[in-house]
Amino acid sequence: MILTNLSRASAPAKVVLLGEHFVVYGSPAILGSIDRRIRVSAQIIRPPQIIIRSDTGFSASFAANKLDECGTNLSEAQKFTYPLYFAAHEVISGSLNAKAAKLGVEIDIHSDIPYGIGLGSSAASCVATVAAVGSLFLKRDRHWIFTRAHRAERLIHKSSSGGDCYVSTFGGLIYYIRNGKNRKIKTRRSVSMILVNTGIKHSTKALVSLVENFRNQNTSLFDDLANSATHICDQAALALTEDNPIKLGRLMSRNQRLLETLGVSTVETDNLVRYCLDSGAYGAKLTGAGGGGSVIALVPDEYKTEFEYKLLEKYSYQCIPVQIKSYGLMKY
Ligand code: MEV
């Protein structure tokens, strides 16, 4: 049954507080959804096409009644939006009446999540697209949406742990284990950080495969690092519930050193992290895949203004205050 001709969904960006990369191999990670979102609207159209448009100016069109291959014949806009097309196509082809009626969908995307700096914009767009297209046909629960969004995200990097899609779907502060039992971490106060955007865009896929090579060549060192990462996450989960920012900051900085050993940090990021610590942060580390991207710094409230000023004085990097919010996916 088709419920509606138009539906809307929005999904949040995320930061990885701790545990990135190791989470791909079964260690935990702590992720939080933040107050930046991607909004997707989906509308039934009669020609069996899937049209994807974004406020950044691109527009791509695909077949809805068969799955277009992701080959070299696709335009740049089609390649970029292919995972969203794949997700929408899967939802439509799984809906018997849409298939029978040979319907298509027009998808419009509006985002305030900067792309390629570790904030999970790809995962959020997959989550919001699956939710918006899914609700055109049936009521869908979050697990249904997460599973399909993760499948689509895996076209971007096939080893994705699913953490980004999970936190974007369910929201809040999550202790995440790939294929494991995830739980929300409850805090007394909302956690806020300063995100420093180096402006250096990265490819998550390339960095995840760099770590895979590192692991293949340094098996026992990798296992030691992964054990330390697990311990750090467990301690950090406690520090968060105990509202102990000093301990949390120290753990973040220890996690950064593990990421430096893996080779996913850059000289600029290492220097930036040290500068954040010298400028009053309790702790700082890269967030997400690394290779440039962003650094998160846990800064005492009373130093935040001075901290941002010091960073602007030395670097021209953009500082974005981020707050962990409990809202995940929203449909309306
Ligand atoms: C990317 O936000 C986090 C990584 O751990 C990859 C993943 O978990 O799929 C680098």
Tab-separated table of C-alpha atoms and ligand atoms in Angstrom:
chain	number	residue	atom	x	y	z
A	1	MET	CA	0.000	0.000	0.000
A	2	ILE	CA	1.314	3.464	-0.838
A	3	LEU	CA	0.866	5.694	2.187
A	4	THR	CA	1.872	9.011	0.743
A	5	ASN	CA	3.236	10.731	-2.349
A	6	LEU	CA	5.792	12.780	-0.446
A	7	SER	CA	7.880	12.004	2.606
A	8	ARG	CA	10.731	13.661	4.424
A	9	ALA	CA	13.502	12.439	6.704
A	10	SER	CA	16.575	13.942	8.277
A	11	ALA	CA	19.628	12.250	9.768
A	12	PRO	CA	22.498	13.648	11.827
A	13	ALA	CA	26.238	13.829	11.263
A	14	LYS	CA	28.472	12.120	13.794
A	15	VAL	CA	31.824	12.340	15.472
A	16	VAL	CA	33.859	9.317	16.469
A	17	LEU	CA	34.983	10.111	19.998
A	18	LEU	CA	37.191	7.024	20.208
A	19	GLY	CA	37.944	3.737	18.482
A	20	GLU	CA	37.849	4.505	14.744
A	21	HIS	CA	39.577	2.006	12.440
A	22	PHE	CA	39.901	-0.576	15.226
A	23	VAL	CA	36.101	-0.860	15.139
A	24	VAL	CA	36.348	-2.317	11.624
A	25	TYR	CA	38.138	-5.333	13.203
A	26	GLY	CA	35.755	-5.901	16.105
A	27	SER	CA	36.988	-3.489	18.783
A	28	PRO	CA	34.437	-1.061	20.208
A	29	ALA	CA	34.101	2.583	19.220
A	30	ILE	CA	32.262	5.468	20.856
A	31	LEU	CA	30.336	7.625	18.430
A	32	GLY	CA	27.978	10.544	18.961
A	33	SER	CA	25.375	12.146	16.722
A	34	ILE	CA	25.801	15.917	16.457
A	35	ASP	CA	23.710	18.981	15.739
A	36	ARG	CA	24.280	19.044	11.956
A	37	ARG	CA	21.884	17.243	9.669
A	38	ILE	CA	21.089	16.154	6.169
A	39	ARG	CA	17.468	16.491	5.029
A	40	VAL	CA	16.001	14.348	2.285
A	41	SER	CA	12.582	14.569	0.675
A	42	ALA	CA	11.253	11.839	-1.594
A	43	GLN	CA	8.348	12.097	-3.971
A	44	ILE	CA	6.645	9.485	-6.139
A	45	ILE	CA	6.918	10.191	-9.857
A	46	ARG	CA	5.253	8.329	-12.684
A	47	PRO	CA	8.136	7.655	-15.064
A	48	PRO	CA	10.110	4.709	-13.621
A	49	GLN	CA	13.173	6.813	-12.841
A	50	ILE	CA	15.163	7.661	-9.739
A	51	ILE	CA	16.217	11.298	-9.858
A	52	ILE	CA	18.606	12.593	-7.180
A	53	ARG	CA	19.166	16.328	-6.716
A	54	SER	CA	21.260	18.111	-4.141
A	55	ASP	CA	21.469	21.692	-2.948
A	56	THR	CA	25.163	21.588	-3.879
A	57	GLY	CA	24.003	21.739	-7.485
A	58	PHE	CA	24.304	18.206	-8.851
A	59	SER	CA	21.530	16.180	-10.349
A	60	ALA	CA	21.601	12.552	-11.501
A	61	SER	CA	19.002	10.302	-13.034
A	62	PHE	CA	18.846	6.482	-13.128
A	63	ALA	CA	16.434	3.682	-14.054
A	64	ALA	CA	13.981	2.560	-11.352
A	65	ASN	CA	12.716	-0.623	-13.036
A	66	LYS	CA	16.180	-2.203	-13.341
A	67	LEU	CA	19.442	-1.652	-11.467
A	68	ASP	CA	21.840	0.498	-13.533
A	69	GLU	CA	25.404	-0.806	-13.257
A	70	CYS	CA	27.994	1.415	-11.591
A	71	GLY	CA	30.317	1.491	-14.611
A	72	THR	CA	32.650	3.954	-16.285
A	73	ASN	CA	29.790	5.149	-18.494
A	74	LEU	CA	28.203	6.998	-15.555
A	75	SER	CA	28.544	10.773	-15.212
A	76	GLU	CA	30.432	12.233	-12.213
A	77	ALA	CA	27.105	13.122	-10.541
A	78	GLN	CA	25.827	9.566	-11.093
A	79	LYS	CA	28.994	8.015	-9.636
A	80	PHE	CA	28.795	10.290	-6.608
A	81	THR	CA	25.136	9.510	-5.925
A	82	TYR	CA	25.263	5.833	-6.890
A	83	PRO	CA	24.987	4.487	-3.278
A	84	LEU	CA	21.832	6.582	-2.776
A	85	TYR	CA	20.425	5.302	-6.046
A	86	PHE	CA	21.268	1.735	-5.008
A	87	ALA	CA	19.492	2.255	-1.663
A	88	ALA	CA	16.399	3.822	-3.266
A	89	HIS	CA	16.277	1.123	-5.929
A	90	GLU	CA	16.436	-1.624	-3.310
A	91	VAL	CA	13.543	-0.046	-1.410
A	92	ILE	CA	11.423	0.392	-4.551
A	93	SER	CA	12.093	-3.079	-5.933
A	94	GLY	CA	11.269	-4.561	-2.530
A	95	SER	CA	7.876	-2.862	-2.631
A	96	LEU	CA	5.675	-5.018	-4.801
A	97	ASN	CA	3.105	-2.385	-5.676
A	98	ALA	CA	5.736	0.208	-6.681
A	99	LYS	CA	7.298	-2.376	-8.976
A	100	ALA	CA	3.915	-3.358	-10.422
A	101	ALA	CA	2.869	0.264	-10.920
A	102	LYS	CA	6.285	1.050	-12.500
A	103	LEU	CA	6.802	4.050	-10.275
A	104	GLY	CA	9.854	6.219	-9.797
A	105	VAL	CA	11.065	8.565	-7.079
A	106	GLU	CA	12.515	12.052	-7.042
A	107	ILE	CA	14.926	12.636	-4.166
A	108	ASP	CA	15.996	16.105	-2.980
A	109	ILE	CA	18.909	16.515	-0.591
A	110	HIS	CA	19.749	19.508	1.606
A	111	SER	CA	22.773	19.204	3.816
A	112	ASP	CA	24.556	21.275	6.432
A	113	ILE	CA	27.204	18.557	6.924
A	114	PRO	CA	30.554	19.379	5.314
A	115	TYR	CA	31.625	16.533	3.053
A	116	GLY	CA	34.849	14.481	3.392
A	117	ILE	CA	36.043	15.746	6.776
A	118	GLY	CA	35.072	12.826	9.002
A	119	LEU	CA	31.533	13.817	9.976
A	120	GLY	CA	29.805	10.870	8.312
A	121	SER	CA	27.944	12.825	5.622
A	122	SER	CA	27.784	9.749	3.329
A	123	ALA	CA	26.283	7.555	6.048
A	124	ALA	CA	23.768	10.249	7.038
A	125	SER	CA	22.678	10.676	3.418
A	126	CYS	CA	22.186	6.895	3.046
A	127	VAL	CA	20.126	6.767	6.274
A	128	ALA	CA	17.909	9.738	5.375
A	129	THR	CA	17.406	8.496	1.789
A	130	VAL	CA	16.380	4.971	2.836
A	131	ALA	CA	14.029	6.435	5.459
A	132	ALA	CA	12.417	8.975	3.116
A	133	VAL	CA	11.972	6.539	0.207
A	134	GLY	CA	10.945	3.688	2.546
A	135	SER	CA	8.149	5.711	4.143
A	136	LEU	CA	6.564	6.327	0.749
A	137	PHE	CA	5.486	2.698	0.715
A	138	LEU	CA	5.263	1.314	4.253
A	139	LYS	CA	6.043	2.164	7.867
A	140	ARG	CA	9.642	1.082	8.479
A	141	ASP	CA	11.473	0.642	11.752
A	142	ARG	CA	14.974	1.907	12.478
A	143	HIS	CA	16.600	-1.514	12.159
A	144	TRP	CA	15.174	-1.954	8.678
A	145	ILE	CA	16.524	1.478	7.731
A	146	PHE	CA	19.947	0.940	9.331
A	147	THR	CA	20.475	-2.403	7.545
A	148	ARG	CA	19.724	-0.964	4.104
A	149	ALA	CA	21.638	2.259	4.685
A	150	HIS	CA	24.673	0.244	5.777
A	151	ARG	CA	24.440	-1.916	2.639
A	152	ALA	CA	24.468	1.245	0.532
A	153	GLU	CA	27.357	2.760	2.520
A	154	ARG	CA	29.359	-0.406	1.886
A	155	LEU	CA	29.442	0.558	-1.793
A	156	ILE	CA	31.562	3.538	-0.710
A	157	HIS	CA	33.906	1.485	1.429
A	158	LYS	CA	33.185	-2.191	1.588
A	159	SER	CA	34.650	-2.866	5.052
A	160	SER	CA	32.473	-0.238	6.744
A	161	SER	CA	31.900	-1.175	10.393
A	162	GLY	CA	28.373	0.286	10.200
A	163	GLY	CA	29.100	2.592	13.143
A	164	ASP	CA	28.412	5.793	11.188
A	165	CYS	CA	25.038	4.550	9.876
A	166	TYR	CA	24.116	3.151	13.275
A	167	VAL	CA	24.671	6.374	15.207
A	168	SER	CA	23.027	8.431	12.473
A	169	THR	CA	19.944	6.168	12.648
A	170	PHE	CA	19.630	5.716	16.403
A	171	GLY	CA	21.269	8.945	17.635
A	172	GLY	CA	22.929	9.780	20.952
A	173	LEU	CA	26.201	8.618	22.357
A	174	ILE	CA	26.763	4.991	21.392
A	175	TYR	CA	29.207	2.311	22.508
A	176	TYR	CA	29.312	0.454	19.219
A	177	ILE	CA	30.611	-3.009	18.370
A	178	ARG	CA	30.365	-4.282	14.811
A	179	ASN	CA	27.740	-7.054	14.733
A	180	GLY	CA	27.694	-6.852	18.525
A	181	LYS	CA	25.526	-5.549	21.281
A	182	ASN	CA	25.474	-1.761	21.108
A	183	ARG	CA	24.383	0.434	23.960
A	184	LYS	CA	23.647	4.080	24.614
A	185	ILE	CA	25.966	5.812	27.052
A	186	LYS	CA	24.033	7.995	29.460
A	187	THR	CA	25.682	11.224	30.580
A	188	ARG	CA	24.598	13.736	33.184
A	189	ARG	CA	25.383	16.697	30.946
A	190	SER	CA	25.408	16.970	27.182
A	191	VAL	CA	28.926	16.519	25.798
A	192	SER	CA	30.294	19.298	23.641
A	193	MET	CA	33.566	19.575	21.754
A	194	ILE	CA	35.302	21.857	19.316
A	195	LEU	CA	35.783	20.417	15.885
A	196	VAL	CA	38.706	21.847	13.960
A	197	ASN	CA	38.354	21.352	10.227
A	198	THR	CA	41.750	21.238	8.502
A	199	GLY	CA	39.959	21.533	5.153
A	200	ILE	CA	41.998	18.564	3.879
A	201	LYS	CA	39.498	16.171	2.341
A	202	HIS	CA	40.125	12.461	2.725
A	203	SER	CA	38.948	9.196	1.257
A	204	THR	CA	37.685	6.841	3.968
A	205	LYS	CA	38.077	3.928	1.570
A	206	ALA	CA	41.794	4.687	0.990
A	207	LEU	CA	42.487	5.103	4.718
A	208	VAL	CA	40.655	1.920	5.669
A	209	SER	CA	42.718	0.005	3.119
A	210	LEU	CA	45.913	1.646	4.424
A	211	VAL	CA	45.051	0.230	7.861
A	212	GLU	CA	44.301	-3.158	6.310
A	213	ASN	CA	47.825	-3.197	4.805
A	214	PHE	CA	49.315	-2.123	8.133
A	215	ARG	CA	47.466	-4.966	9.866
A	216	ASN	CA	48.574	-7.539	7.290
A	217	GLN	CA	52.189	-6.521	7.728
A	218	ASN	CA	52.198	-6.035	11.520
A	219	THR	CA	49.749	-8.604	12.861
A	220	SER	CA	50.859	-8.790	16.475
A	221	LEU	CA	51.523	-5.034	16.768
A	222	PHE	CA	48.041	-4.407	15.390
A	223	ASP	CA	46.522	-6.802	17.932
A	224	ASP	CA	48.317	-4.955	20.762
A	225	LEU	CA	47.082	-1.607	19.474
A	226	ALA	CA	43.523	-2.971	19.124
A	227	ASN	CA	43.630	-4.265	22.720
A	228	SER	CA	44.736	-0.823	23.904
A	229	ALA	CA	41.955	0.779	21.839
A	230	THR	CA	39.404	-1.523	23.481
A	231	HIS	CA	40.693	-0.645	26.943
A	232	ILE	CA	40.614	3.074	26.097
A	233	CYS	CA	36.994	2.845	24.904
A	234	ASP	CA	35.896	0.951	27.995
A	235	GLN	CA	37.566	3.517	30.268
A	236	ALA	CA	36.138	6.372	28.223
A	237	ALA	CA	32.603	4.980	28.529
A	238	LEU	CA	33.093	5.096	32.320
A	239	ALA	CA	34.587	8.601	32.178
A	240	LEU	CA	31.544	9.765	30.219
A	241	THR	CA	29.037	8.338	32.698
A	242	GLU	CA	31.089	9.654	35.627
A	243	ASP	CA	31.257	13.091	33.971
A	244	ASN	CA	35.050	13.116	34.206
A	245	PRO	CA	36.336	15.270	31.308
A	246	ILE	CA	39.963	15.212	32.482
A	247	LYS	CA	40.066	11.418	32.266
A	248	LEU	CA	38.145	11.440	28.969
A	249	GLY	CA	40.563	13.979	27.485
A	250	ARG	CA	43.596	11.896	28.473
A	251	LEU	CA	42.028	8.833	26.865
A	252	MET	CA	41.337	10.756	23.654
A	253	SER	CA	44.976	11.813	23.450
A	254	ARG	CA	46.105	8.203	24.055
A	255	ASN	CA	43.795	7.084	21.272
A	256	GLN	CA	45.380	9.683	18.955
A	257	ARG	CA	48.805	8.113	19.543
A	258	LEU	CA	47.439	4.711	18.478
A	259	LEU	CA	46.073	6.287	15.296
A	260	GLU	CA	49.448	7.931	14.659
A	261	THR	CA	51.075	4.485	14.911
A	262	LEU	CA	48.587	3.135	12.369
A	263	GLY	CA	49.658	5.900	9.984
A	264	VAL	CA	46.250	7.533	9.471
A	265	SER	CA	47.198	10.825	11.071
A	266	THR	CA	49.195	13.415	9.132
A	267	VAL	CA	52.020	15.692	10.273
A	268	GLU	CA	49.572	18.635	10.157
A	269	THR	CA	47.075	16.722	12.311
A	270	ASP	CA	49.760	15.643	14.818
A	271	ASN	CA	50.895	19.265	15.164
A	272	LEU	CA	47.335	20.528	15.428
A	273	VAL	CA	46.544	18.004	18.167
A	274	ARG	CA	49.608	19.129	20.158
A	275	TYR	CA	48.658	22.759	19.679
A	276	CYS	CA	45.127	22.019	20.947
A	277	LEU	CA	46.620	20.446	24.089
A	278	ASP	CA	48.966	23.413	24.597
A	279	SER	CA	45.972	25.743	24.180
A	280	GLY	CA	44.048	24.262	27.101
A	281	ALA	CA	42.199	21.193	25.718
A	282	TYR	CA	41.752	18.247	28.072
A	283	GLY	CA	42.363	16.018	25.088
A	284	ALA	CA	42.355	16.061	21.294
A	285	LYS	CA	42.452	13.590	18.451
A	286	LEU	CA	41.550	13.133	14.831
A	287	THR	CA	37.987	11.963	14.287
A	288	GLY	CA	36.805	9.538	11.617
A	289	ALA	CA	39.128	8.125	9.017
A	290	GLY	CA	41.965	10.675	9.371
A	291	GLY	CA	44.269	11.662	6.491
A	292	GLY	CA	43.517	15.330	7.196
A	293	GLY	CA	39.830	15.777	7.912
A	294	SER	CA	38.976	17.052	11.367
A	295	VAL	CA	40.295	17.074	14.909
A	296	ILE	CA	38.010	17.045	17.949
A	297	ALA	CA	39.163	18.824	21.072
A	298	LEU	CA	37.572	18.497	24.490
A	299	VAL	CA	37.924	21.975	25.940
A	300	PRO	CA	36.814	23.247	29.373
A	301	ASP	CA	33.795	25.542	28.934
A	302	GLU	CA	35.598	28.527	30.436
A	303	TYR	CA	38.479	28.270	27.885
A	304	LYS	CA	36.416	27.759	24.752
A	305	THR	CA	36.505	31.352	23.503
A	306	GLU	CA	40.215	31.730	24.196
A	307	PHE	CA	40.879	28.332	22.623
A	308	GLU	CA	39.113	29.264	19.385
A	309	TYR	CA	40.945	32.591	19.336
A	310	LYS	CA	44.339	30.862	19.750
A	311	LEU	CA	43.548	28.437	16.961
A	312	LEU	CA	42.483	31.192	14.605
A	313	GLU	CA	45.610	33.158	15.465
A	314	LYS	CA	47.926	30.307	14.508
A	315	TYR	CA	45.952	28.454	11.821
A	316	SER	CA	43.251	29.525	9.435
A	317	TYR	CA	41.309	26.363	10.236
A	318	GLN	CA	37.573	26.600	10.788
A	319	CYS	CA	36.448	25.825	14.385
A	320	ILE	CA	32.969	24.352	14.695
A	321	PRO	CA	31.453	23.901	18.175
A	322	VAL	CA	29.618	20.559	18.177
A	323	GLN	CA	27.248	19.146	20.714
A	324	ILE	CA	26.302	15.491	21.047
A	325	LYS	CA	22.542	15.362	20.535
A	326	SER	CA	20.272	12.456	21.240
A	327	TYR	CA	18.226	12.839	18.073
A	328	GLY	CA	18.960	10.271	15.408
A	329	LEU	CA	16.863	9.789	12.324
A	330	MET	CA	13.680	11.845	12.172
A	331	LYS	CA	10.800	11.306	9.766
A	332	TYR	CA	8.099	13.870	9.152
B	1	MEV	C1	34.861	6.357	9.720
B	1	MEV	O1	33.984	7.356	10.238
B	1	MEV	C2	35.203	5.380	10.791
B	1	MEV	C3	36.128	4.222	10.338
B	1	MEV	O2	36.370	3.456	11.526
B	1	MEV	C4	35.506	3.346	9.293
B	1	MEV	C5	34.346	2.511	9.779
B	1	MEV	O3	34.119	2.379	10.964
B	1	MEV	O4	33.671	1.955	8.901
B	1	MEV	C6	37.453	4.756	9.847
